[in-house]
Tab-separated table of C-alpha atoms in Angstrom:
chain	number	residue	atom	x	y	z
D	1384	MET	CA	12.729	202.597	-27.073
D	1385	ALA	CA	14.487	202.476	-30.736
D	1386	ASP	CA	13.273	198.389	-31.308
D	1387	ASP	CA	9.850	199.683	-29.968
D	1388	ALA	CA	9.334	202.535	-32.690
D	1389	GLU	CA	10.506	200.288	-35.416
D	1390	LEU	CA	8.166	197.300	-34.459
D	1391	LEU	CA	5.303	199.953	-34.124
D	1392	ASP	CA	6.086	201.593	-37.679
D	1393	ALA	CA	6.518	198.114	-39.658
D	1394	ARG	CA	3.206	197.516	-38.223
D	1395	VAL	CA	1.610	200.676	-39.180
D	1396	VAL	CA	3.407	199.665	-43.175
D	1397	PHE	CA	1.880	196.238	-42.951
D	1398	MET	CA	-1.560	197.043	-42.265
D	1399	TYR	CA	-1.472	200.033	-44.701
D	1400	LYS	CA	-0.656	197.554	-47.412
D	1401	PHE	CA	-2.895	195.159	-46.207
D	1402	PHE	CA	-5.810	197.192	-46.254
D	1403	HIS	CA	-4.973	198.758	-49.495
D	1404	ARG	CA	-4.687	195.522	-51.287
D	1405	LEU	CA	-7.817	193.761	-49.623
D	1406	ASP	CA	-9.941	196.957	-50.766
D	1407	ARG	CA	-8.744	196.377	-53.925
D	1408	THR	CA	-9.721	192.941	-54.323
D	1409	ARG	CA	-13.119	194.372	-53.492
D	1410	SER	CA	-13.096	196.852	-56.456
D	1411	PRO	CA	-15.244	195.938	-59.209
D	1412	ASP	CA	-12.619	196.093	-61.839
D	1413	CYS	CA	-10.333	194.515	-59.889
D	1414	SER	CA	-9.502	191.415	-62.631
D	1415	ARG	CA	-9.196	187.599	-61.526
D	1416	THR	CA	-5.909	187.694	-62.114
D	1417	GLU	CA	-5.171	190.723	-60.342
D	1418	ARG	CA	-7.164	189.502	-57.366
D	1419	ARG	CA	-5.317	186.439	-57.174
D	1420	LYS	CA	-1.837	188.237	-56.966
D	1421	MET	CA	-3.631	190.699	-54.126
D	1422	TYR	CA	-4.469	187.389	-52.195
D	1423	GLU	CA	-0.633	186.218	-52.525
D	1424	LEU	CA	0.733	189.827	-51.606
D	1425	ILE	CA	-1.007	189.590	-48.699
D	1426	ALA	CA	-0.234	185.899	-47.641
D	1427	ASP	CA	3.367	186.757	-48.413
D	1428	ALA	CA	3.123	189.280	-46.386
D	1429	PHE	CA	1.808	188.013	-43.635
D	1430	CYS	CA	4.313	185.365	-43.414
D	1431	SER	CA	7.010	187.818	-43.639
D	1432	TYR	CA	5.574	189.970	-40.480
D	1433	GLY	CA	5.400	187.168	-38.125
D	1434	GLY	CA	5.974	183.814	-39.517
D	1435	ASP	CA	6.606	182.541	-36.331
D	1436	ARG	CA	2.986	182.793	-34.480
D	1437	LYS	CA	0.440	180.310	-35.157
D	1438	GLU	CA	-2.725	183.252	-35.398
D	1439	VAL	CA	-0.446	184.967	-38.496
D	1440	LEU	CA	0.196	181.496	-40.238
D	1441	GLU	CA	-3.263	180.986	-40.273
D	1442	HIS	CA	-4.152	184.269	-41.871
D	1443	ALA	CA	-1.651	183.435	-44.385
D	1444	ILE	CA	-3.184	180.236	-44.749
D	1445	LYS	CA	-6.567	181.834	-46.088
D	1446	TYR	CA	-5.150	184.323	-48.445
D	1447	TYR	CA	-3.238	181.672	-49.744
D	1448	LYS	CA	-6.444	179.271	-50.166
D	1449	LEU	CA	-8.322	182.781	-51.809
D	1450	MET	CA	-5.218	182.389	-54.228
D	1451	PHE	CA	-6.068	178.694	-55.241
D	1452	GLN	CA	-9.568	179.607	-55.698
D	1453	HIS	CA	-8.442	182.213	-58.017
D	1454	SER	CA	-6.428	180.251	-60.153
D	1455	VAL	CA	-7.742	178.878	-63.446
D	1456	SER	CA	-4.654	177.105	-64.777
D	1457	ASP	CA	-2.799	173.948	-63.170
D	1458	ARG	CA	0.320	175.994	-63.172
D	1459	GLU	CA	-1.553	178.642	-61.416
D	1460	LYS	CA	-3.232	176.143	-58.971
D	1461	CYS	CA	0.396	174.368	-58.482
D	1462	SER	CA	1.937	177.180	-57.165
D	1463	ALA	CA	-0.802	178.283	-55.089
D	1464	ALA	CA	-1.177	174.739	-53.509
D	1465	ILE	CA	2.438	175.082	-52.953
D	1466	SER	CA	2.561	178.210	-50.822
D	1467	VAL	CA	-0.537	176.513	-48.840
D	1468	ALA	CA	1.109	173.462	-48.099
D	1469	GLN	CA	4.589	175.151	-46.869
D	1470	THR	CA	2.815	177.111	-44.760
D	1471	LEU	CA	1.075	174.596	-43.472
D	1472	MET	CA	4.107	172.824	-42.488
D	1473	ASP	CA	5.654	175.945	-40.955
D	1474	LEU	CA	2.182	175.753	-38.781
D	1475	GLU	CA	3.180	172.291	-37.782
D	1476	SER	CA	-0.319	170.747	-39.528
D	1477	PHE	CA	0.892	167.946	-41.112
D	1478	ASP	CA	-1.675	166.239	-42.069
D	1479	ASP	CA	-3.343	168.948	-43.886
D	1480	ALA	CA	0.214	169.714	-45.385
D	1481	ILE	CA	0.231	166.419	-47.111
D	1482	GLU	CA	-3.454	166.491	-48.575
D	1483	TRP	CA	-2.231	170.023	-49.978
D	1484	PHE	CA	1.027	168.362	-51.318
D	1485	GLU	CA	-0.817	165.397	-52.912
D	1486	LYS	CA	-2.404	168.014	-54.957
D	1487	VAL	CA	0.641	169.701	-55.767
D	1488	LEU	CA	1.759	166.098	-57.070
D	1489	GLU	CA	-1.137	166.224	-58.823
D	1490	PHE	CA	-0.687	169.703	-60.793
D	1491	GLU	CA	3.106	169.180	-61.460
D	1492	ARG	CA	2.221	165.620	-63.224
D	1493	ALA	CA	-0.543	167.411	-64.943
D	1494	ILE	CA	1.799	170.260	-66.316
D	1495	GLY	CA	4.816	167.888	-67.100
D	1496	LYS	CA	7.187	168.337	-64.251
D	1497	SER	CA	10.367	165.907	-64.712
D	1498	ASN	CA	10.586	162.777	-62.662
D	1499	ILE	CA	13.152	164.641	-60.053
D	1500	LYS	CA	10.605	167.591	-59.409
D	1501	LEU	CA	8.038	165.119	-58.748
D	1502	LEU	CA	10.394	162.988	-56.358
D	1503	HIS	CA	11.086	166.078	-54.679
D	1504	THR	CA	7.581	166.788	-53.616
D	1505	GLN	CA	6.926	162.839	-52.636
D	1506	VAL	CA	10.353	163.614	-50.882
D	1507	LEU	CA	8.314	166.692	-48.966
D	1508	ILE	CA	5.100	164.340	-48.146
D	1509	PHE	CA	7.653	161.781	-46.461
D	1510	GLU	CA	8.973	164.566	-44.497
D	1511	ALA	CA	5.593	165.788	-43.512
D	1512	LYS	CA	4.430	161.825	-42.725
D	1513	CYS	CA	7.723	161.892	-40.381
D	1514	ARG	CA	6.910	164.628	-38.434
D	1515	ARG	CA	2.803	163.912	-37.931
D	1516	LYS	CA	1.751	162.912	-34.606
D	1517	PHE	CA	0.305	159.553	-35.194
D	1518	ALA	CA	3.087	158.171	-37.709
D	1519	THR	CA	4.183	154.626	-37.163
D	1520	ARG	CA	8.015	153.092	-37.574
D	1521	THR	CA	6.162	150.301	-40.200
D	1522	SER	CA	4.054	152.561	-41.985
D	1523	LEU	CA	7.093	155.096	-42.600
D	1524	LEU	CA	9.999	152.014	-42.747
D	1525	SER	CA	7.535	151.034	-45.842
D	1526	ASP	CA	7.136	154.426	-47.490
D	1527	PHE	CA	11.511	154.939	-47.133
D	1528	ASP	CA	11.824	151.974	-48.779
D	1529	VAL	CA	9.710	152.560	-52.066
D	1530	LEU	CA	10.714	156.367	-51.648
D	1531	ASN	CA	14.662	155.489	-51.909
D	1532	SER	CA	14.410	152.578	-54.064
D	1533	LYS	CA	13.045	155.819	-56.549
D	1534	ILE	CA	15.465	158.107	-56.139
D	1535	PRO	CA	19.066	157.861	-58.500
D	1536	ASP	CA	21.868	157.938	-56.656
D	1537	GLU	CA	23.110	160.884	-58.647
D	1538	SER	CA	20.523	162.986	-56.134
D	1539	PRO	CA	22.122	162.151	-52.792
D	1540	SER	CA	20.307	165.098	-51.371
D	1541	LEU	CA	16.952	163.869	-52.012
D	1542	LYS	CA	18.282	160.674	-50.385
D	1543	ALA	CA	19.608	162.714	-47.300
D	1544	SER	CA	16.213	164.172	-46.925
D	1545	ILE	CA	14.503	161.264	-46.339
D	1546	TYR	CA	16.921	159.257	-44.462
D	1547	ARG	CA	17.148	162.657	-41.840
D	1548	ALA	CA	13.679	162.656	-41.878
D	1549	ILE	CA	13.015	158.963	-40.539
D	1550	GLY	CA	15.999	159.386	-38.377
D	1551	GLN	CA	14.481	162.365	-36.572
D	1552	PHE	CA	11.336	160.509	-36.012
D	1553	PHE	CA	13.409	157.498	-34.488
D	1554	ALA	CA	15.234	159.868	-32.451
D	1555	SER	CA	12.330	161.321	-31.133
D	1556	ASN	CA	10.720	158.114	-30.157
D	1557	GLY	CA	14.331	157.031	-28.752
D	1558	ASP	CA	14.705	154.252	-31.336
D	1559	GLN	CA	18.533	153.532	-31.307
D	1560	GLU	CA	18.029	153.066	-35.137
D	1561	ALA	CA	18.342	156.747	-35.245
D	1562	SER	CA	21.969	157.404	-35.302
D	1563	VAL	CA	22.181	155.170	-38.556
D	1564	TYR	CA	20.035	157.162	-40.456
D	1565	LEU	CA	21.590	160.034	-38.889
D	1566	GLY	CA	24.818	159.292	-39.781
D	1567	ARG	CA	23.792	158.249	-43.621
D	1568	ALA	CA	22.103	161.574	-44.242
D	1569	LYS	CA	24.815	163.474	-43.304
D	1570	ARG	CA	27.608	161.534	-45.415
D	1571	LEU	CA	25.004	162.062	-48.257
D	1572	SER	CA	24.593	165.541	-47.490
D	1573	SER	CA	28.028	166.246	-48.356
D	1574	GLU	CA	27.981	164.742	-51.684
D	1575	THR	CA	26.722	166.680	-54.659
D	1576	ASP	CA	24.140	166.017	-57.065
D	1577	ALA	CA	25.373	165.033	-60.080
D	1578	GLU	CA	21.518	165.113	-62.175
D	1579	GLU	CA	19.702	168.312	-62.718
D	1580	SER	CA	15.809	168.489	-63.252
D	1581	GLY	CA	16.715	169.928	-66.784
D	1582	GLU	CA	14.232	172.546	-65.628
D	1583	GLU	CA	14.400	176.091	-64.388
D	1584	GLU	CA	12.153	176.757	-61.493
D	1585	GLU	CA	9.383	179.541	-62.454
D	1586	CYS	CA	10.096	182.067	-59.591
D	1587	GLU	CA	7.888	184.767	-61.009
D	1588	GLU	CA	8.230	187.960	-59.328
D	1589	THR	CA	4.940	189.468	-57.624
D	1590	SER	CA	4.631	192.225	-56.754
D	1591	ASP	CA	2.281	195.859	-57.061
D	1592	GLU	CA	3.275	199.882	-56.995
D	1593	LEU	CA	3.067	199.244	-52.941
D	1594	GLU	CA	6.137	197.308	-52.664
D	1595	ALA	CA	8.101	200.020	-54.464
D	1596	ARG	CA	6.921	202.985	-52.136
D	1597	PRO	CA	9.647	203.118	-49.487
D	1598	ASP	CA	8.223	202.728	-45.991
D	1599	LYS	CA	9.055	206.286	-44.931
D	1600	ALA	CA	6.559	207.432	-47.620
D	1601	ILE	CA	3.674	205.276	-46.147
D	1602	LEU	CA	4.279	206.349	-42.766
D	1603	ARG	CA	4.520	210.125	-43.831
D	1604	GLU	CA	1.166	209.895	-45.716
D	1605	CYS	CA	-0.125	207.881	-42.411
D	1606	MET	CA	0.639	210.639	-40.044
D	1607	GLU	CA	-0.657	212.803	-42.400
D	1608	VAL	CA	-3.861	211.182	-42.854
D	1609	ALA	CA	-3.517	211.076	-39.072
D	1610	ARG	CA	-3.265	214.305	-38.186
D	1611	LEU	CA	-5.997	215.292	-41.158
D	1612	ARG	CA	-8.382	213.359	-38.808
D	1613	ASN	CA	-7.404	214.572	-35.617
D	1614	SER	CA	-8.347	217.896	-36.931
D	1615	ASP	CA	-11.402	216.949	-37.965
D	1616	ILE	CA	-12.644	215.451	-34.894
D	1617	GLU	CA	-11.118	218.733	-32.376
D	1618	ILE	CA	-13.558	221.043	-35.420
D	1619	GLU	CA	-16.344	218.834	-34.830
D	1620	LYS	CA	-16.028	218.875	-30.778
D	1621	ASP	CA	-16.807	222.525	-30.880
D	1622	ARG	CA	-17.153	224.216	-34.295
D	1623	ASP	CA	-14.005	226.379	-33.566
D	1624	LYS	CA	-15.490	228.277	-30.738
D	1625	GLU	CA	-12.958	227.533	-28.094
D	1626	LYS	CA	-10.107	230.487	-27.804
D	1627	ASN	CA	-6.683	230.017	-26.797
D	1628	ALA	CA	-5.003	232.433	-23.970
D	1629	HIS	CA	-4.756	235.342	-26.649
D	1630	GLY	CA	-8.209	235.433	-27.694
D	1631	GLU	CA	-7.424	233.365	-31.005
D	1632	THR	CA	-9.783	230.561	-32.807
D	1633	ARG	CA	-7.870	227.923	-34.781
D	1634	LEU	CA	-9.250	229.834	-37.393
D	1635	HIS	CA	-6.853	232.883	-36.556
D	1636	ILE	CA	-4.036	230.381	-35.774
D	1637	ALA	CA	-4.555	228.725	-38.797
D	1638	ALA	CA	-5.035	232.034	-40.933
D	1639	ARG	CA	-1.655	233.032	-39.257
D	1640	SER	CA	0.293	230.102	-40.295
D	1641	ASN	CA	-0.724	229.782	-43.947
D	1642	ASP	CA	-2.414	226.312	-43.071
D	1643	THR	CA	-5.074	227.243	-45.992
D	1644	GLY	CA	-6.333	223.242	-45.845
D	1645	MET	CA	-7.048	224.042	-42.225
D	1646	VAL	CA	-8.475	227.327	-42.764
D	1647	ASP	CA	-11.140	225.652	-45.627
D	1648	LYS	CA	-12.176	223.147	-42.785
D	1649	LEU	CA	-12.480	225.722	-40.269
D	1650	ILE	CA	-14.409	228.030	-42.355
D	1651	ALA	CA	-16.933	224.808	-43.664
D	1652	ALA	CA	-17.346	224.293	-40.437
D	1653	VAL	CA	-18.445	227.172	-38.586
D	1654	SER	CA	-20.470	228.149	-41.439
D	1655	HIS	CA	-22.854	224.864	-40.858
């Protein structure tokens, strides 16, 4: 039961943040940059809340694409495209992921990313190609040879990634060469990259005031809103004409308990 309660609480907090952020995007005074940030936060929340469910990831992609649409600079477009591409990979929509990773590559070139960073994105594209439904051995080996020749020996982790990707493709198709490539990937993974990209990844923290609010505070607010709405419904039903066993109306009870908010509502209701 405790787990069920925690899941319900998490769902309430998630929905609260979702609707508040969505409402903010519709506000006339919401700037482009803030609207873009809201879409990113909404999409991130979908991934965190239910990233193992297809329908949730599809919602995340929708908002990452809105984030992309509200991007202006190549740098903004690049970060949004990365989010779309990576989420498509999680969704196993590999053809679409390739298309978006290719956009990422274009933006990275435009903003002057290092050769190693460009190779990293090309490795991601290759991994997606190895996992798509109609991948062919001949085509993948050709791409593998080209990419392997580009990756310097000083970057064994990138080489390990492409050996692992094609090795897993061979394994899924019962190809005996799988063990050769997977074994090579394992050996390369034990080595350390000697070359750094020379650039720090931009990990800009995206947050808003909702992120700073404790979940318990949000839950308390939701419970209070629910209580007030329920009282409104009850008042509307009978305008406080029903009495309890002692002949008291809700107005009497509210006054006795010093619930001034309820008293005001009841007076307003019966005065109509």
